[in-house]
Short mmCIF file of C-alpha atoms in Angstrom, two decimals:
data_model
loop_
_atom_site.label_atom_id
_atom_site.label_comp_id
_atom_site.label_asym_id
_atom_site.label_seq_id
_atom_site.Cartn_x
_atom_site.Cartn_y
_atom_site.Cartn_z
CA MET A 1 16.25 59.53 105.78
CA THR A 2 20.23 57.27 105.71
CA VAL A 3 20.65 55.60 102.03
CA SER A 4 24.29 54.95 102.73
CA PRO A 5 24.29 51.44 100.81
CA LEU A 6 23.69 53.63 97.99
CA PRO A 7 26.47 55.57 95.67
CA PRO A 8 26.44 59.40 95.94
CA ARG A 9 24.52 61.16 92.97
CA SER A 10 27.51 61.82 90.61
CA SER A 11 28.18 58.54 89.68
CA SER A 12 26.06 56.73 90.08
CA PRO A 13 23.89 58.02 85.80
CA GLY A 14 27.97 57.28 85.51
CA THR A 15 27.45 53.31 86.60
CA PRO A 16 24.64 52.01 87.00
CA GLY A 17 25.81 48.90 87.29
CA THR A 18 27.77 48.96 90.55
CA PRO A 19 26.49 50.34 92.72
CA GLY A 20 28.12 49.95 95.73
CA THR A 21 30.51 51.26 94.56
CA PRO A 22 31.44 55.18 96.30
CA GLY A 23 33.28 58.39 95.28
CA ALA A 24 34.07 56.37 92.04
CA SER A 25 35.04 59.51 88.76
CA PRO A 26 32.19 60.91 86.94
CA VAL A 27 34.58 61.63 84.97
CA SER A 28 35.96 57.89 83.90
CA SER A 29 32.52 57.48 83.95
CA PRO A 30 30.98 56.87 80.43
CA ALA A 31 27.78 58.55 80.89
CA PRO A 32 27.19 60.20 77.55
CA ALA A 33 28.04 56.36 76.12
CA SER A 34 25.82 55.04 78.25
CA ALA A 35 23.13 57.09 77.25
CA ALA A 36 22.88 56.49 73.63
CA PRO A 37 22.44 52.62 73.31
CA SER A 38 19.37 53.22 75.80
CA PRO A 39 17.53 53.30 73.47
CA SER A 40 18.75 50.19 71.74
CA PRO A 41 14.92 47.99 73.35
CA ALA A 42 12.57 50.81 71.76
CA PRO A 43 11.68 49.98 68.56
CA ALA A 44 10.58 46.33 69.85
CA VAL A 45 7.65 49.02 71.76
CA SER A 46 5.87 49.71 67.77
CA SER A 47 6.71 47.88 64.37
CA PRO A 48 6.79 50.49 62.23
CA PRO A 49 5.38 49.78 58.25
CA SER A 50 7.71 48.13 56.70
CA VAL A 51 9.24 49.78 52.50
CA SER A 52 11.66 46.95 51.64
CA ALA A 53 10.21 43.90 50.39
CA GLY A 54 11.75 40.67 49.91
CA ARG A 55 12.94 39.74 53.61
CA TRP A 56 11.71 37.26 56.16
CA ARG A 57 9.31 38.13 58.28
CA PRO A 58 7.75 37.38 61.92
CA PRO A 59 4.08 35.95 62.00
CA ARG A 60 2.15 39.01 63.48
CA ARG A 61 1.29 38.40 66.48
CA VAL A 62 4.52 37.29 67.60
CA THR A 63 5.47 40.90 66.59
CA ARG A 64 2.99 42.64 68.58
CA TRP A 65 3.41 40.62 72.12
CA GLY A 66 6.93 40.75 70.97
CA SER A 67 7.26 44.42 70.91
CA LEU A 68 5.67 44.58 74.43
CA ILE A 69 7.13 42.36 76.89
CA VAL A 70 10.67 42.57 75.82
CA PRO A 71 11.25 46.48 76.96
CA VAL A 72 9.26 44.52 80.47
CA LEU A 73 11.87 42.36 80.98
CA LEU A 74 14.96 44.77 79.87
CA ALA A 75 13.62 46.98 82.53
CA VAL A 76 13.25 44.74 84.76
CA ALA A 77 16.71 43.90 84.33
CA ASP A 78 17.89 46.80 84.75
CA ALA A 79 16.14 47.34 88.44
CA LEU A 80 17.84 44.34 89.32
CA LEU A 81 21.17 44.95 87.72
CA VAL A 82 21.35 48.76 90.00
CA ASN A 83 19.20 47.71 93.04
CA GLY A 84 20.06 44.75 93.43
CA VAL A 85 18.36 42.58 94.92
CA THR A 86 17.25 43.17 98.05
CA PHE A 87 13.10 44.70 98.43
CA GLY A 88 13.06 48.48 99.28
CA LEU A 89 12.01 51.48 98.35
CA GLU A 90 14.31 52.05 95.34
CA LEU A 91 13.51 48.36 94.64
CA ASN A 92 10.59 48.51 94.17
CA VAL A 93 9.71 51.32 92.90
CA SER A 94 11.82 50.66 90.26
CA LEU A 95 9.67 47.72 89.33
CA ALA A 96 6.62 49.49 89.55
CA ALA A 97 8.25 51.97 86.70
CA ALA A 98 9.27 48.23 85.07
CA ALA A 99 5.35 46.90 85.17
CA ALA A 100 3.22 50.49 84.10
CA LEU A 101 5.39 49.85 80.68
CA LEU A 102 3.09 47.02 79.94
CA VAL A 103 -0.03 50.06 79.78
CA ARG A 104 2.14 51.84 77.27
CA ARG A 105 0.33 51.45 74.94
CA ARG A 106 -2.99 52.72 75.64
CA LEU A 107 -1.90 56.12 79.14
CA PRO A 108 2.05 57.11 77.81
CA VAL A 109 1.75 59.82 79.69
CA LEU A 110 -0.17 58.39 82.49
CA VAL A 111 3.25 55.63 82.43
CA PHE A 112 5.53 58.36 81.80
CA LEU A 113 4.95 59.72 84.92
CA ILE A 114 4.05 56.37 86.56
CA THR A 115 7.64 56.08 86.02
CA LEU A 116 9.64 59.45 86.48
CA PRO A 117 9.97 58.35 91.08
CA GLY A 118 12.16 55.02 89.38
CA ILE A 119 15.05 57.14 87.69
CA LEU A 120 15.09 59.55 90.97
CA ILE A 121 14.50 57.19 93.28
CA GLY A 122 16.05 54.05 91.99
CA TYR A 123 18.39 55.37 89.69
CA VAL A 124 16.86 53.54 86.94
CA TRP A 125 16.91 54.55 82.77
CA PHE A 126 15.24 52.12 80.14
CA ALA A 127 11.76 52.32 81.82
CA PRO A 128 11.20 56.29 81.75
CA MET A 129 13.40 55.98 78.26
CA ILE A 130 10.88 53.61 76.85
CA ALA A 131 7.74 55.26 77.67
CA LEU A 132 9.13 58.92 76.63
CA TYR A 133 9.54 57.52 73.59
CA THR A 134 5.72 55.68 73.49
CA VAL A 135 5.13 59.40 74.53
CA ALA A 136 6.50 60.94 70.97
CA LEU A 137 5.49 57.54 68.96
CA LEU A 138 1.94 58.17 69.63
CA ARG A 139 1.58 61.35 71.15
CA PRO A 140 3.98 64.03 69.12
CA ASN A 141 2.94 67.39 70.69
CA ARG A 142 5.61 69.45 70.68
CA ARG A 143 4.70 70.79 74.06
CA LEU A 144 3.70 67.50 75.60
CA LEU A 145 7.18 66.86 74.50
CA GLY A 146 8.90 69.56 75.81
CA ILE A 147 7.59 69.86 79.62
CA SER A 148 7.96 65.26 79.82
CA ALA A 149 11.55 66.43 78.68
CA LEU A 150 12.50 68.58 81.20
CA LEU A 151 11.00 66.97 84.15
CA LEU A 152 12.58 63.52 82.53
CA ALA A 153 15.63 65.58 82.51
CA ALA A 154 14.97 66.99 85.71
CA ALA A 155 14.67 63.67 87.58
CA HIS A 156 17.98 62.64 86.09
CA PHE A 157 20.21 65.79 87.52
CA ILE A 158 18.26 66.36 90.79
CA PRO A 159 20.18 63.56 93.40
CA TRP A 160 17.56 61.25 96.25
CA PRO A 161 17.51 62.42 98.91
CA VAL A 162 17.18 65.95 97.14
CA SER A 163 19.33 66.74 100.56
CA ASP A 164 22.22 65.68 98.67
CA PHE A 165 23.00 67.46 95.93
CA GLU A 166 26.50 70.46 95.84
CA PRO A 167 25.72 73.64 93.96
CA THR A 168 29.60 74.53 94.52
CA ALA A 169 30.23 70.82 92.37
CA TYR A 170 30.84 72.68 89.05
CA ARG A 171 32.02 70.19 86.66
CA GLU A 172 30.54 66.80 88.43
CA ASN A 173 26.83 69.29 87.81
CA THR A 174 27.45 69.75 84.19
CA LEU A 175 28.88 66.37 83.65
CA THR A 176 25.60 64.30 84.67
CA LEU A 177 23.27 68.53 83.43
CA ILE A 178 24.52 67.38 79.82
CA ASP A 179 23.48 63.53 80.81
CA ALA A 180 20.49 63.85 81.60
CA CYS A 181 19.83 65.85 78.60
CA VAL A 182 20.62 63.19 76.32
CA THR A 183 18.34 60.78 78.45
CA SER A 184 15.35 63.13 77.66
CA VAL A 185 16.38 64.44 73.95
CA GLY A 186 17.51 60.68 72.71
CA PRO A 187 13.63 58.79 73.05
CA ILE A 188 12.00 61.90 71.40
CA ALA A 189 14.41 62.36 68.54
CA LEU A 190 13.05 58.67 67.45
CA GLY A 191 9.89 58.31 68.99
CA LEU A 192 9.52 60.72 66.19
CA LEU A 193 11.87 59.59 63.73
CA VAL A 194 9.82 55.83 63.87
CA ARG A 195 7.04 57.30 63.61
CA THR A 196 8.07 59.99 60.32
CA ARG A 197 9.11 56.85 58.36
CA GLY A 198 5.95 54.93 59.43
CA GLU A 199 3.70 57.74 58.58
CA LEU A 200 6.29 57.58 54.85
CA ALA A 201 5.63 53.94 54.32
CA ALA A 202 2.16 54.94 54.05
CA ARG A 203 2.42 57.31 52.09
CA ILE A 204 4.57 55.86 50.06
CA GLU A 205 2.09 52.90 49.85
CA ASP A 206 -1.21 55.51 49.30
CA LEU A 207 0.96 56.58 46.19
CA THR A 208 1.79 53.33 44.95
CA ARG A 209 -1.88 52.91 44.93
CA SER A 210 -2.72 55.98 43.59
CA ARG A 211 -0.30 55.24 39.97
CA ARG A 212 -0.93 51.48 40.28
CA HIS A 213 -5.00 53.89 39.87
CA ALA A 214 -4.17 56.45 37.56
CA ASP A 215 -2.03 52.51 35.10
CA GLU A 216 -5.62 51.35 35.43
CA LEU A 217 -7.19 54.70 33.86
CA LEU A 218 -4.43 55.06 31.01
CA ALA A 219 -4.80 51.20 29.69
CA GLU A 220 -9.29 52.03 29.57
CA GLN A 221 -8.44 55.11 27.72
CA VAL A 222 -5.58 53.18 25.69
CA LEU A 223 -8.44 50.76 24.75
CA SER A 224 -11.01 53.02 24.65
CA THR A 225 -9.79 54.77 21.86
CA GLU A 226 -8.77 51.08 19.88
CA ARG A 227 -12.67 50.12 19.92
CA ALA A 228 -13.28 53.88 18.80
CA ARG A 229 -10.86 53.11 16.03
CA LEU A 230 -12.22 50.18 15.65
CA ALA A 231 -15.75 50.88 14.77
CA ARG A 232 -14.93 53.46 13.20
CA GLU A 233 -13.34 50.93 10.64
CA MET A 234 -16.37 48.45 10.96
CA HIS A 235 -18.68 51.87 9.74
CA ASP A 236 -16.46 52.37 6.84
CA VAL A 237 -16.15 49.01 5.02
CA VAL A 238 -19.34 46.14 6.61
CA ALA A 239 -22.05 49.08 6.57
CA HIS A 240 -20.63 50.43 3.82
CA GLN A 241 -20.81 46.75 1.00
CA VAL A 242 -24.07 45.82 3.68
CA SER A 243 -26.03 48.91 2.25
CA LEU A 244 -24.62 48.10 -1.69
CA ILE A 245 -26.24 44.53 -0.82
CA SER A 246 -29.83 45.75 0.39
CA LEU A 247 -29.17 48.14 -2.32
CA GLN A 248 -28.90 45.67 -5.17
CA ALA A 249 -31.68 44.09 -3.60
CA GLY A 250 -34.77 46.49 -3.54
CA ALA A 251 -33.72 46.47 -7.35
CA VAL A 252 -34.10 43.50 -7.79
CA GLN A 253 -36.94 42.58 -5.65
CA ILE A 254 -38.48 45.45 -8.33
CA SER A 255 -37.36 44.29 -11.46
CA ALA A 256 -37.98 40.64 -11.01
CA GLU A 257 -41.42 39.12 -12.60
CA ASP A 258 -40.38 35.79 -10.88
CA ALA A 259 -42.22 35.43 -7.22
CA LYS A 260 -39.79 33.34 -5.78
CA ALA A 261 -37.30 35.62 -7.19
CA ARG A 262 -39.38 38.81 -5.56
CA GLU A 263 -39.17 36.55 -1.87
CA GLY A 264 -35.38 36.01 -2.14
CA ALA A 265 -34.79 39.70 -2.80
CA ARG A 266 -36.39 40.53 -0.39
CA THR A 267 -35.43 38.41 2.42
CA ILE A 268 -31.60 39.67 0.83
CA ARG A 269 -32.68 42.88 2.04
CA GLU A 270 -34.54 42.30 5.08
CA LEU A 271 -31.00 40.28 6.18
CA SER A 272 -29.08 43.50 5.14
CA VAL A 273 -31.25 45.47 7.77
CA ARG A 274 -30.82 43.90 10.41
CA THR A 275 -27.70 43.63 9.81
CA LEU A 276 -27.26 46.92 9.86
CA ASP A 277 -28.36 47.42 12.69
CA GLU A 278 -27.01 45.19 14.39
CA LEU A 279 -23.39 46.63 13.11
CA ARG A 280 -24.76 49.93 14.88
CA HIS A 281 -25.90 48.20 18.01
CA MET A 282 -21.59 46.96 17.74
CA VAL A 283 -20.10 50.27 16.61
CA GLY A 284 -22.19 52.20 19.74
CA ILE A 285 -21.15 49.29 21.77
CA LEU A 286 -17.10 50.11 20.83
CA ARG A 287 -17.43 53.94 21.09
CA ALA A 288 -18.64 53.47 24.46
CA ALA A 289 -16.10 53.34 27.25
CA GLY A 290 -16.47 50.03 28.94
CA GLY A 291 -17.82 49.14 32.48
CA ASP A 292 -21.96 48.55 32.68
CA HIS A 293 -23.81 51.00 30.04
CA GLU A 294 -27.85 50.34 28.83
CA GLU A 295 -28.53 48.63 25.00
CA LEU A 296 -28.51 50.81 22.59
CA THR A 297 -31.01 48.16 20.48
CA PRO A 298 -33.15 45.09 22.05
CA GLN A 299 -31.10 42.34 21.29
CA PRO A 300 -32.13 38.87 19.98
CA ARG A 301 -33.87 36.60 22.59
CA LEU A 302 -34.60 33.09 22.33
CA ALA A 303 -37.63 33.80 21.22
CA ASP A 304 -36.64 36.01 18.17
CA LEU A 305 -35.72 32.40 16.47
CA PRO A 306 -37.88 31.43 14.22
CA ARG A 307 -37.65 34.33 12.43
CA LEU A 308 -33.80 33.65 12.41
CA ILE A 309 -34.88 30.02 11.02
CA GLU A 310 -37.38 31.26 8.72
CA LEU A 311 -34.89 33.82 7.13
CA SER A 312 -32.31 30.67 7.31
CA ALA A 313 -32.93 29.59 3.62
CA LEU A 314 -32.17 26.17 5.34
CA ASN A 315 -34.87 22.92 5.97
CA VAL A 316 -34.51 24.00 9.22
CA SER A 317 -37.10 21.56 11.27
CA PHE A 318 -37.67 23.31 15.14
CA GLU A 319 -37.99 22.12 18.30
CA THR A 320 -38.74 22.61 21.75
CA ASP A 321 -40.73 23.16 23.91
CA CYS A 322 -41.82 26.12 26.79
CA ALA A 323 -38.79 27.47 27.00
CA THR A 324 -39.33 29.22 24.12
CA ARG A 325 -42.29 30.62 24.78
CA ARG A 326 -42.35 31.62 28.34
CA PRO A 327 -39.70 34.00 29.96
CA GLY A 328 -37.70 32.82 32.66
CA HIS A 329 -34.37 32.92 31.10
CA PRO A 330 -31.41 35.57 31.83
CA GLU A 331 -31.05 37.96 29.69
CA ALA A 332 -26.98 36.43 28.78
CA VAL A 333 -28.40 33.00 27.98
CA GLU A 334 -31.11 33.70 25.64
CA ARG A 335 -28.72 36.07 23.58
CA ALA A 336 -25.66 33.86 23.64
CA ALA A 337 -27.87 30.52 23.21
CA PHE A 338 -29.55 33.05 19.81
CA ARG A 339 -25.69 33.97 18.79
CA ILE A 340 -24.84 29.67 19.21
CA VAL A 341 -27.72 28.86 17.21
CA GLN A 342 -27.07 31.52 14.63
CA GLU A 343 -23.40 30.47 14.50
CA ALA A 344 -24.55 26.67 13.62
CA LEU A 345 -26.82 27.48 10.85
CA THR A 346 -23.89 29.61 9.00
CA ASN A 347 -21.28 26.95 9.08
CA VAL A 348 -23.34 24.98 7.54
CA ARG A 349 -24.91 26.48 4.69
CA LYS A 350 -20.61 27.44 4.63
CA HIS A 351 -19.77 23.13 4.85
CA ALA A 352 -22.70 21.52 3.38
CA PRO A 353 -25.08 22.69 1.67
CA GLY A 354 -28.47 20.93 1.40
CA ALA A 355 -28.62 19.42 4.63
CA ARG A 356 -31.20 19.36 6.90
CA VAL A 357 -30.54 20.94 9.80
CA THR A 358 -32.18 20.14 13.48
CA VAL A 359 -32.76 23.11 16.07
CA ARG A 360 -33.10 21.53 19.65
CA VAL A 361 -34.42 24.59 21.80
CA ASN A 362 -35.51 23.00 26.09
CA ASN A 363 -34.15 22.21 29.63
CA PRO A 364 -31.97 19.51 29.78
CA GLU A 365 -34.33 17.43 31.51
CA ALA A 366 -37.11 18.31 29.16
CA ALA A 367 -35.51 15.79 26.22
CA LYS A 368 -35.39 12.34 29.07
CA GLY A 369 -39.18 13.34 29.59
CA PRO A 370 -42.03 11.05 28.74
CA ALA A 371 -42.88 10.74 24.63
CA GLN A 372 -44.40 12.88 22.05
CA ASP A 373 -48.52 10.98 22.91
CA ALA A 374 -47.83 12.71 26.79
CA GLU A 375 -48.07 16.01 25.70
CA ARG A 376 -49.28 17.71 28.15
CA ALA A 377 -46.93 15.28 30.80
CA ALA A 378 -43.98 16.07 29.11
CA GLN A 379 -45.13 19.74 28.96
CA GLU A 380 -45.41 19.33 32.56
CA THR A 381 -41.73 18.75 33.33
CA ALA A 382 -40.37 20.81 30.84
CA GLN A 383 -41.70 23.16 32.93
CA LYS A 384 -40.91 21.93 36.23
CA ALA A 385 -37.26 21.40 35.03
CA GLU A 386 -37.44 25.15 34.05
CA GLU A 387 -37.63 26.51 37.36
CA THR A 388 -34.76 24.67 38.38
CA ARG A 389 -32.20 23.43 34.91
CA GLY A 390 -30.78 25.54 32.69
CA LEU A 391 -31.30 25.40 28.80
CA ARG A 392 -29.78 23.36 26.12
CA VAL A 393 -29.45 24.40 22.96
CA GLU A 394 -28.98 21.64 20.19
CA VAL A 395 -28.36 22.03 16.32
CA ARG A 396 -27.60 18.89 13.78
CA ASN A 397 -27.42 18.94 10.71
CA GLY A 398 -26.93 15.48 8.43
CA PRO A 399 -24.45 15.44 5.31
CA PRO A 400 -24.14 17.90 2.40
CA ASP A 401 -25.79 17.03 -1.23
CA ALA A 402 -24.16 16.25 -2.97
CA SER A 403 -26.27 18.20 -5.55
CA ALA A 404 -25.37 20.87 -3.90
CA VAL A 405 -23.23 24.08 -5.28
CA ALA A 406 -21.66 25.69 -2.19
CA PRO A 407 -21.62 29.35 -1.16
CA GLY A 408 -17.63 29.85 -1.19
CA LEU A 409 -18.00 31.99 1.44
CA PRO A 410 -14.93 32.95 3.89
CA GLY A 411 -14.06 32.05 7.09
CA GLY A 412 -11.63 32.98 9.76
CA GLY A 413 -12.08 29.69 11.72
CA HIS A 414 -12.34 31.41 14.75
CA GLY A 415 -16.19 30.14 14.75
CA LEU A 416 -16.44 27.33 17.42
CA VAL A 417 -13.79 28.68 19.88
CA GLY A 418 -15.60 32.10 20.00
CA LEU A 419 -18.88 29.68 20.61
CA ARG A 420 -16.90 27.77 23.63
CA GLU A 421 -15.78 31.03 24.99
CA ARG A 422 -19.18 32.63 25.18
CA ALA A 423 -20.78 29.44 26.78
CA GLN A 424 -18.20 29.29 29.77
CA LEU A 425 -18.34 33.34 30.32
CA LEU A 426 -21.62 31.79 31.59
CA GLY A 427 -20.68 28.54 33.79
CA GLY A 428 -22.12 26.75 30.45
CA THR A 429 -19.77 24.50 28.16
CA LEU A 430 -20.56 23.73 24.04
CA GLU A 431 -19.59 20.61 22.65
CA ALA A 432 -19.21 20.17 18.50
CA GLY A 433 -18.46 17.10 16.21
CA PRO A 434 -19.20 14.93 13.41
CA THR A 435 -21.64 12.15 13.98
CA GLU A 436 -22.16 9.17 12.63
CA GLU A 437 -24.59 9.81 9.51
CA GLY A 438 -21.80 12.43 8.02
CA GLY A 439 -23.33 15.08 9.52
CA PHE A 440 -22.43 17.81 12.29
CA VAL A 441 -23.82 18.22 15.87
CA VAL A 442 -23.20 21.47 18.18
CA ARG A 443 -24.79 21.19 21.99
CA ALA A 444 -24.32 24.00 24.54
CA ASP A 445 -25.16 23.84 28.35
CA PHE A 446 -26.23 27.21 30.42
CA PRO A 447 -26.83 27.14 33.77
CA LYS A 448 -30.24 27.92 35.34
CA THR A 449 -27.82 31.07 36.68
CA PRO A 450 -25.09 32.29 34.90
CA ARG A 451 -21.53 33.12 36.16
CA VAL A 452 -21.68 36.23 34.72
CA THR A 453 -24.74 37.97 33.34
CA GLY A 454 -23.53 40.01 30.98
CA ALA A 455 -20.91 39.32 29.52
CA ALA A 456 -22.01 37.19 26.73
#
């Protein structure tokens, strides 16, 4: 086979862009210098995750397709520059090696073997070096990388045809061997470096996530400690005072001769006991570390409203429909409704002593039903509305009685704010304001399905 258009093997690696200038001196050809920048397109093969932040990045699809196509275009340009545009064995083998780079991510080892004839026959560098970089990036096996480096160095060192090899040209052979070693070791080193960088970035991300989780655990621990401290304070201060009230009420109940006085003392004692029970429940919740815990004591529901109104010592008119007589509302909604009525009655006792109070608990649509003379039809309408509607709680009081004495109970001014937050947590609304008659009204609407089922 005659290959007269091709330069000698010793000079071709040094001048890949001048195939028609035989006899070029390998000393003057910057072989190592040209081999060093050749891996420059290799980073486009894979885009490792970057640990830096704040820099603009192109879309992921553009980066992916760019890293796939750009190396192929570089390999094609290398083949045309070295072998010209005339089709022949050298150009065909070089173009085949460039085309094989399209599947280098799926079959890195096979693509590398396909590109070896490109450097052996076609004198192209980009295709085999990019293929070897991909092998080092995706298959970091030491034995495989060692064999691949030897194959690439041998394909680079041995001339084509083999009969052109001159064993006595020590100087030229030494320079070609050094060039072949750089060509085979460079892509492997770059591929391992990029792979290590990606693993390091992933490790840093894992450490950041672990540290964030540790910070959350620390915050929960601090919150748990604060809850325990608050629970101790509540138990030491409030429980002691309420216990004294209960004991004094028990003594008055035994020693009083008036029946009304004994009844009042009994009511005070019963309220004190219930207050202690709820205080123990709150202390238990505060001592818990957080999360979903079973309730320590039964929580008040809508069915407990009549007893609350009876113990309120106020002139209360209670109006309700089937909303309080049959279950169907979530526990969080019923508990929030009970607390709203409880707080509203407390506010009436503080700010409107002697006022008449009306408590209504029904469905929003039930209040718009038929008149009272059609009670049966109204109940049916309310039952249908309850299946699809939420719950409405309204506490309305008239003006205070001028002859009544205000109890002088302390207040922090946060009652209505807390009630509004409780309603909003469940996806409901709360309205409060004065009435035209000089009284006050508190109205809360809850959905059938609350947004949060345990927050209130």
